[in-house]
Short mmCIF file of C-alpha atoms in Angstrom, two decimals:
data_model
loop_
_atom_site.label_atom_id
_atom_site.label_comp_id
_atom_site.label_asym_id
_atom_site.label_seq_id
_atom_site.Cartn_x
_atom_site.Cartn_y
_atom_site.Cartn_z
CA MET A 1 2.51 -11.64 -6.50
CA ILE A 2 2.01 -8.12 -5.28
CA GLY A 3 3.18 -8.19 -1.67
CA CYS A 4 2.77 -6.13 1.48
CA TYR A 5 6.48 -5.68 2.31
CA ASP A 6 6.97 -3.02 -0.39
CA PHE A 7 3.33 -1.94 -0.33
CA CYS A 8 4.04 1.78 -0.12
CA GLY A 9 6.04 1.57 -3.33
CA HIS A 10 3.34 0.02 -5.51
CA TYR A 11 0.65 2.01 -3.68
CA GLU A 12 2.35 5.25 -4.75
CA TRP A 13 2.90 3.89 -8.26
CA THR A 14 -0.82 3.09 -8.41
CA PHE A 15 -1.78 6.72 -7.66
CA GLU A 16 0.03 7.86 -10.79
CA TRP A 17 -1.39 4.99 -12.86
CA LEU A 18 -4.91 5.95 -11.78
CA HIS A 19 -4.18 9.62 -12.48
CA GLN A 20 -3.21 8.71 -16.02
CA GLN A 21 -6.40 6.66 -16.48
CA GLY A 22 -8.94 9.04 -14.95
CA GLY A 23 -7.25 12.19 -13.68
CA HIS A 24 -7.50 13.57 -10.16
CA ALA A 25 -11.11 12.40 -9.83
CA ALA A 26 -10.03 8.77 -10.16
CA VAL A 27 -7.28 9.13 -7.55
CA LYS A 28 -9.61 10.91 -5.12
CA ALA A 29 -12.31 8.27 -5.64
CA TYR A 30 -9.71 5.54 -5.06
CA TRP A 31 -8.66 6.97 -1.69
CA ASP A 32 -12.26 7.25 -0.57
CA GLU A 33 -13.87 4.15 -2.08
CA ALA A 34 -11.02 1.63 -2.08
CA ILE A 35 -9.01 2.72 0.95
CA HIS A 36 -11.49 4.41 3.31
CA ARG A 37 -14.63 2.39 2.58
CA ASP A 38 -13.07 -0.98 1.68
CA SER A 39 -9.49 -1.61 2.83
CA GLN A 40 -9.73 0.44 6.05
CA VAL A 41 -13.39 -0.24 6.79
CA HIS A 42 -12.33 -1.45 10.24
CA ALA A 43 -10.83 1.97 11.04
CA GLY A 44 -14.03 3.76 10.07
CA ARG A 45 -16.12 1.43 12.21
CA LEU A 46 -13.91 1.93 15.27
CA ILE A 47 -13.82 5.72 15.00
CA ARG A 48 -17.52 6.15 14.25
CA GLU A 49 -18.43 3.96 17.22
CA LYS A 50 -15.81 5.05 19.77
CA GLY A 51 -14.56 8.48 18.71
CA PHE A 52 -11.18 9.38 20.23
CA GLU A 53 -10.98 5.96 21.90
CA GLY A 54 -11.44 4.35 18.50
CA MET A 55 -8.64 6.49 17.07
CA LYS A 56 -6.36 5.20 19.83
CA GLU A 57 -7.40 1.61 19.14
CA TYR A 58 -6.82 1.99 15.41
CA TRP A 59 -3.62 3.99 15.19
CA GLY A 60 -1.85 2.40 18.17
CA PRO A 61 -1.36 -1.11 16.74
CA THR A 62 -1.31 0.02 13.11
CA LEU A 63 1.49 2.56 13.46
CA ALA A 64 3.44 0.19 15.70
CA ASP A 65 3.27 -2.60 13.12
CA GLU A 66 4.21 -0.21 10.33
CA GLY A 67 7.27 0.91 12.32
CA ALA A 68 6.37 4.58 12.73
CA VAL A 69 8.26 6.91 15.07
CA TYR A 70 5.58 9.20 16.42
CA GLU A 71 4.01 10.77 19.49
CA ARG A 72 0.35 10.66 20.36
CA THR A 73 -1.38 13.27 22.52
CA VAL A 74 -5.01 12.76 23.50
CA THR A 75 -7.28 14.98 25.61
CA ASP A 76 -11.07 14.99 25.99
CA ASP A 77 -11.28 17.31 22.99
CA VAL A 78 -8.47 16.49 20.59
CA PHE A 79 -6.49 13.58 19.19
CA ARG A 80 -3.05 14.68 18.01
CA ILE A 81 -0.30 12.79 16.20
CA ASP A 82 3.22 14.11 15.73
CA MET A 83 4.81 11.91 13.08
CA HIS A 84 8.59 12.13 13.26
CA GLU A 85 9.43 9.23 10.94
CA CYS A 86 6.61 8.26 8.64
CA PRO A 87 7.21 4.61 7.69
CA SER A 88 5.35 5.06 4.45
CA LYS A 89 6.99 8.21 3.08
CA GLY A 90 10.26 7.02 4.56
CA PHE A 91 10.11 3.87 2.46
CA LEU A 92 9.66 5.94 -0.70
CA LEU A 93 12.47 8.34 0.17
CA ARG A 94 14.93 5.55 1.03
CA ASN A 95 14.14 3.70 -2.19
CA GLY A 96 14.07 6.77 -4.43
CA LEU A 97 10.46 6.21 -5.51
CA HIS A 98 8.50 9.20 -6.75
CA GLN A 99 5.81 8.76 -9.40
CA TYR A 100 2.83 10.72 -8.04
CA ALA A 101 2.74 14.49 -7.46
CA ASP A 102 2.23 14.37 -3.66
CA TYR A 103 2.11 10.97 -2.01
CA CYS A 104 1.34 12.54 1.37
CA ASP A 105 -2.11 13.63 0.11
CA HIS A 106 -3.31 10.03 0.29
CA CYS A 107 -3.69 10.24 4.09
CA MET A 108 -6.12 13.15 3.88
CA GLY A 109 -7.62 11.34 0.89
CA TRP A 110 -8.95 8.50 3.01
CA ILE A 111 -8.80 9.83 6.59
CA GLY A 112 -10.59 13.06 5.63
CA PRO A 113 -13.82 11.41 4.40
CA LEU A 114 -13.63 8.95 7.30
CA MET A 115 -13.48 11.78 9.85
CA LYS A 116 -16.30 13.60 8.09
CA ASP A 117 -18.51 10.51 8.39
CA ALA A 118 -17.55 10.17 12.05
CA GLY A 119 -18.24 13.85 12.88
CA PHE A 120 -14.68 15.20 13.17
CA VAL A 121 -12.56 17.81 11.38
CA ILE A 122 -8.80 17.79 10.85
CA ASP A 123 -5.98 20.29 11.14
CA HIS A 124 -2.92 18.81 9.43
CA GLU A 125 0.42 19.74 7.94
CA HIS A 126 3.03 17.65 6.12
CA ASN A 127 6.49 18.56 4.89
CA HIS A 128 7.09 15.87 2.22
CA HIS A 129 10.09 14.58 4.16
CA GLY A 130 8.36 12.07 6.41
CA GLN A 131 7.16 14.45 9.10
CA CYS A 132 3.63 15.68 9.71
CA TRP A 133 1.14 16.49 12.45
CA TRP A 134 -2.58 15.89 12.83
CA GLU A 135 -5.25 17.25 15.18
CA MET A 136 -8.72 15.74 15.10
CA ARG A 137 -11.56 17.60 16.85
CA ARG A 138 -15.32 17.20 16.89
CA ALA A 139 -16.88 19.14 14.02
CA ALA A 140 -18.88 21.27 16.48
CA ASP A 141 -15.68 22.34 18.28
CA ALA A 142 -14.43 25.59 16.71
CA THR A 143 -11.08 25.51 18.53
CA PRO A 144 -8.27 26.35 16.08
CA ALA A 145 -5.16 24.24 15.65
CA SER A 146 -2.71 24.42 18.53
CA VAL A 147 0.38 26.60 18.36
CA PRO A 148 3.71 24.72 18.26
CA GLY A 149 4.48 23.02 21.56
CA ALA A 150 1.14 23.80 23.22
CA LEU A 151 -0.36 20.32 23.01
CA SER A 152 2.51 17.88 22.63
CA GLY A 153 5.31 19.92 24.19
CA SER A 154 8.79 19.05 23.01
CA HIS A 155 7.38 16.21 20.91
CA ASP A 156 5.74 18.72 18.56
CA VAL A 157 7.13 17.97 15.12
CA ARG A 158 6.98 21.68 14.26
CA LEU A 159 9.76 22.30 16.78
CA ARG A 160 12.23 20.13 14.88
CA ALA A 161 15.17 22.03 13.45
CA ASP A 162 14.45 20.46 10.09
CA TRP A 163 10.68 21.19 10.08
CA PRO A 164 10.49 24.31 7.90
CA GLN A 165 11.34 22.42 4.75
CA PRO A 166 11.17 24.33 1.46
CA ALA A 167 7.42 23.77 1.40
CA THR A 168 4.73 22.45 3.71
CA ASP A 169 1.15 21.61 2.83
CA HIS A 170 -1.46 22.39 5.42
CA TYR A 171 -5.16 21.85 6.02
CA GLU A 172 -7.49 23.69 8.40
CA ARG A 173 -10.68 22.07 9.72
CA ALA A 174 -10.59 19.89 6.62
CA THR A 175 -12.08 16.57 5.55
CA ASP A 176 -11.23 16.71 1.85
CA PRO A 177 -7.83 16.22 0.20
CA ASP A 178 -8.55 19.20 -2.04
CA ASP A 179 -8.77 21.59 0.94
CA LYS A 180 -5.00 22.02 0.85
CA ASN A 181 -2.96 25.20 1.15
CA THR A 182 0.74 25.21 0.35
CA VAL A 183 3.28 27.32 2.22
CA VAL A 184 6.35 28.10 0.14
CA MET B 1 14.53 -8.52 6.87
CA PRO B 2 16.19 -9.17 3.49
CA PRO B 3 20.01 -9.22 3.52
CA ALA B 4 21.93 -6.04 2.71
CA ALA B 5 22.63 -7.17 -0.85
CA SER B 6 19.03 -8.11 -1.44
CA PRO B 7 17.61 -9.45 -4.69
CA LEU B 8 14.57 -7.33 -3.87
CA PRO B 9 14.58 -3.96 -5.66
CA TYR B 10 12.94 -2.08 -2.80
CA THR B 11 13.77 -2.81 0.83
CA ASP B 12 12.56 -1.61 4.19
CA THR B 13 14.09 -1.18 7.64
CA LYS B 14 11.54 -3.44 9.32
CA PRO B 15 11.69 -7.24 9.09
CA HIS B 16 8.27 -7.89 7.63
CA GLY B 17 5.43 -6.16 5.85
CA HIS B 18 2.25 -4.90 7.52
CA ALA B 19 -0.29 -7.61 6.68
CA ASP B 20 -3.26 -5.23 6.68
CA PHE B 21 -1.85 -3.80 3.48
CA TYR B 22 -3.23 -6.96 1.85
CA PHE B 23 -6.66 -5.39 2.44
CA ALA B 24 -5.61 -2.51 0.21
CA VAL B 25 -4.26 -4.80 -2.53
CA ASN B 26 -7.62 -6.58 -2.69
CA ALA B 27 -9.51 -3.27 -2.52
CA THR B 28 -7.38 -1.78 -5.30
CA PHE B 29 -8.29 -4.63 -7.65
CA ARG B 30 -11.98 -4.28 -6.73
CA PHE B 31 -11.88 -0.53 -7.36
CA ILE B 32 -10.22 -0.80 -10.78
CA LEU B 33 -12.55 -3.64 -11.79
CA ALA B 34 -15.67 -1.67 -10.80
CA ARG B 35 -14.59 1.66 -12.24
CA PHE B 36 -12.70 0.66 -15.38
CA GLY B 37 -13.56 -2.99 -16.08
CA TYR B 38 -11.71 -6.30 -16.35
CA GLU B 39 -9.57 -5.44 -19.39
CA LYS B 40 -8.24 -2.37 -17.60
CA LEU B 41 -7.53 -4.42 -14.48
CA LYS B 42 -5.42 -6.80 -16.60
CA ARG B 43 -3.69 -3.72 -18.02
CA TYR B 44 -2.97 -2.50 -14.47
CA TRP B 45 -1.37 -5.83 -13.65
CA THR B 46 0.81 -5.89 -16.76
CA ASP B 47 1.74 -2.20 -16.34
CA ILE B 48 2.80 -2.69 -12.73
CA GLY B 49 4.81 -5.75 -13.79
CA SER B 50 6.64 -3.94 -16.59
CA GLY B 51 6.83 -0.57 -14.78
CA TYR B 52 7.15 -0.72 -11.01
CA TYR B 53 8.84 -4.13 -11.11
CA LYS B 54 11.19 -3.31 -14.02
CA PRO B 55 14.26 -3.61 -11.77
CA VAL B 56 13.22 -7.23 -11.12
CA SER B 57 13.03 -7.88 -14.87
CA ASP B 58 16.45 -6.34 -15.37
CA ASN B 59 17.89 -8.55 -12.65
CA TRP B 60 16.32 -11.70 -14.10
CA LYS B 61 17.66 -10.80 -17.54
CA LEU B 62 21.16 -10.58 -16.12
CA GLY B 63 20.99 -13.50 -13.72
CA GLY B 64 18.69 -15.95 -15.51
CA LEU B 65 16.73 -18.58 -13.64
CA ALA B 66 19.10 -18.43 -10.65
CA ALA B 67 18.06 -14.80 -10.17
CA VAL B 68 14.40 -15.82 -10.39
CA ALA B 69 14.87 -18.35 -7.61
CA GLU B 70 16.81 -15.87 -5.47
CA TYR B 71 14.12 -13.24 -5.91
CA TRP B 72 11.26 -15.46 -4.83
CA ARG B 73 13.21 -16.82 -1.85
CA ALA B 74 13.79 -13.26 -0.66
CA PHE B 75 10.32 -12.05 -1.62
CA PHE B 76 8.35 -14.36 0.62
CA VAL B 77 10.50 -13.98 3.76
CA PRO B 78 8.90 -10.68 4.85
CA GLU B 79 5.38 -11.60 3.67
CA PRO B 80 3.53 -12.53 6.91
CA GLY B 81 2.06 -16.03 6.90
CA ALA B 82 3.62 -17.21 3.64
CA GLU B 83 4.50 -20.89 3.31
CA VAL B 84 6.38 -21.35 0.07
CA GLU B 85 8.96 -23.68 -1.44
CA ILE B 86 11.22 -22.61 -4.29
CA MET B 87 12.74 -25.30 -6.52
CA GLN B 88 15.29 -24.57 -9.20
CA ALA B 89 16.06 -26.94 -12.09
CA ASP B 90 18.16 -26.41 -15.22
CA ASP B 91 15.20 -25.25 -17.26
CA ALA B 92 12.67 -23.91 -14.77
CA VAL B 93 12.04 -22.39 -11.37
CA THR B 94 8.96 -23.65 -9.55
CA VAL B 95 7.35 -21.59 -6.81
CA GLU B 96 5.14 -23.87 -4.78
CA VAL B 97 2.84 -21.64 -2.74
CA ARG B 98 1.42 -23.81 0.03
CA THR B 99 -0.13 -20.89 1.94
CA CYS B 100 -0.73 -17.69 0.03
CA PRO B 101 -0.28 -14.91 2.62
CA LEU B 102 -2.63 -12.57 0.78
CA ILE B 103 -5.57 -14.98 0.60
CA LYS B 104 -4.91 -16.19 4.14
CA HIS B 105 -5.00 -12.71 5.66
CA LEU B 106 -8.16 -11.74 3.78
CA ARG B 107 -9.87 -14.95 4.89
CA ASP B 108 -8.67 -14.63 8.48
CA HIS B 109 -10.35 -11.22 8.64
CA GLY B 110 -13.54 -12.18 6.82
CA ARG B 111 -12.88 -9.91 3.84
CA GLU B 112 -14.75 -10.32 0.57
CA ILE B 113 -12.10 -11.42 -1.92
CA VAL B 114 -12.12 -10.24 -5.54
CA PRO B 115 -12.85 -13.49 -7.45
CA CYS B 116 -10.18 -12.90 -10.12
CA LEU B 117 -7.52 -11.95 -7.53
CA CYS B 118 -5.33 -15.00 -8.24
CA GLN B 119 -4.99 -14.00 -11.88
CA HIS B 120 -2.79 -11.09 -10.84
CA CYS B 121 0.08 -13.48 -10.17
CA TYR B 122 0.04 -14.61 -13.79
CA TYR B 123 -0.31 -11.16 -15.37
CA VAL B 124 2.14 -9.36 -13.08
CA ASN B 125 4.76 -12.11 -13.10
CA ASP B 126 4.53 -12.70 -16.85
CA ALA B 127 5.04 -8.97 -17.44
CA ILE B 128 8.16 -9.15 -15.26
CA ALA B 129 9.40 -12.32 -16.92
CA GLY B 130 8.78 -11.32 -20.56
CA PRO B 131 11.54 -8.72 -20.96
CA ALA B 132 13.93 -11.18 -19.28
CA GLY B 133 13.22 -13.82 -21.94
CA MET B 134 11.03 -15.92 -19.69
CA THR B 135 7.40 -16.72 -19.13
CA VAL B 136 5.31 -18.07 -16.27
CA ARG B 137 2.49 -20.57 -15.97
CA VAL B 138 0.21 -20.59 -12.94
CA LYS B 139 -1.86 -23.54 -11.81
CA GLY B 140 -4.21 -23.55 -8.85
CA GLY B 141 -5.00 -20.55 -6.69
CA ASN B 142 -7.51 -19.70 -3.98
CA GLY B 143 -4.88 -20.11 -1.28
CA CYS B 144 -2.26 -22.40 -2.82
CA CYS B 145 -0.80 -22.64 -6.30
CA THR B 146 2.17 -23.61 -8.43
CA GLN B 147 3.99 -20.97 -10.45
CA ARG B 148 6.53 -22.23 -13.00
CA PHE B 149 9.03 -19.82 -14.57
CA VAL B 150 10.59 -21.09 -17.82
CA LEU B 151 12.63 -19.67 -20.67
CA SER B 152 10.46 -18.28 -23.48
CA SER B 153 12.53 -20.31 -25.95
CA ARG B 154 10.91 -23.49 -24.62
CA ASP B 155 7.70 -22.70 -26.52
CA GLU B 156 5.55 -23.42 -23.51
CA PRO B 157 1.82 -23.89 -24.26
CA PRO B 158 -0.14 -20.72 -23.46
CA GLN B 159 -1.51 -20.10 -19.99
CA GLN B 160 -4.97 -21.63 -19.76
CA PRO B 161 -7.29 -19.22 -17.90
CA GLY B 162 -9.19 -22.16 -16.45
CA GLU B 163 -6.08 -23.38 -14.66
CA ILE B 164 -6.24 -20.39 -12.30
CA LYS B 165 -8.97 -20.82 -9.71
CA GLU B 166 -11.35 -18.13 -8.59
CA ALA B 167 -10.66 -16.85 -5.08
CA THR B 168 -13.35 -17.30 -2.48
CA ALA B 169 -13.84 -16.18 1.10
#
């Protein structure tokens, strides 16, 4: 049986298997069709119907059950997550699993299209070491991403001494996993 | 949480898995079936068995049927909702799945279940068992089943596809 305890391991393995079968298009379609529109259909429903409140209702219990160490900051205009210990990437790092080019892209792969459907855009950055940050704003809100510390204070993951890893990937007002820029 | 010296190849710091990941397992099968077809879905199952789960194969090859029993005892502990009994005899290990946690969670949440979902246990587990000189036969499904791991040298009759039930909501 394929279980849920080591899910992140076979999930990551599956990205590379799909890449070998159908290239990047197959992986991107998988994140959108299988994860966003099928597996996580409940998340899409909550966020489309309730906006920021739906984000709270979805990510609160989910990240708690997954064992994430994170901080959430919510105002009337933005939903921000500072992920200090990603349970998913952390599992891969601890177990030495690395098949697919960038596992972290899967989050934008399914959350991006979900936010687009729900009328939001995303500013996001991940460092491939289990830390990342997210800011979701309404698509009509042109406010740029916050500067470090401005929204979540000392909880801002960008203030960690270990944040500027050799490379970070970042997205600005994005809803597509291909909208990525890499900082070296 | 599995013990420090776990028979599981990949371990986590939390005591159990996140059951909603079962949604993604079901959705992954549906996606591959729709995009690539049934033969490719079977290939996915055998590839994941011989690739991702290769450390399990290696362990079974070294430890024989005792390692098979140890693996399944450890495997089901962190799977939420699983009710399983593992029985080891001289020539076989029987995994009696009384409540399949995957089917249970999908049903509890009203998810449409891929009809051939239960076949994955045969294809994945046989791909793990093969390199270790073993094979598996699955009977039942759709929420409860019997999986019997035996040495390949026993010349077990082939798995009959009809012995694995279709999964339903």
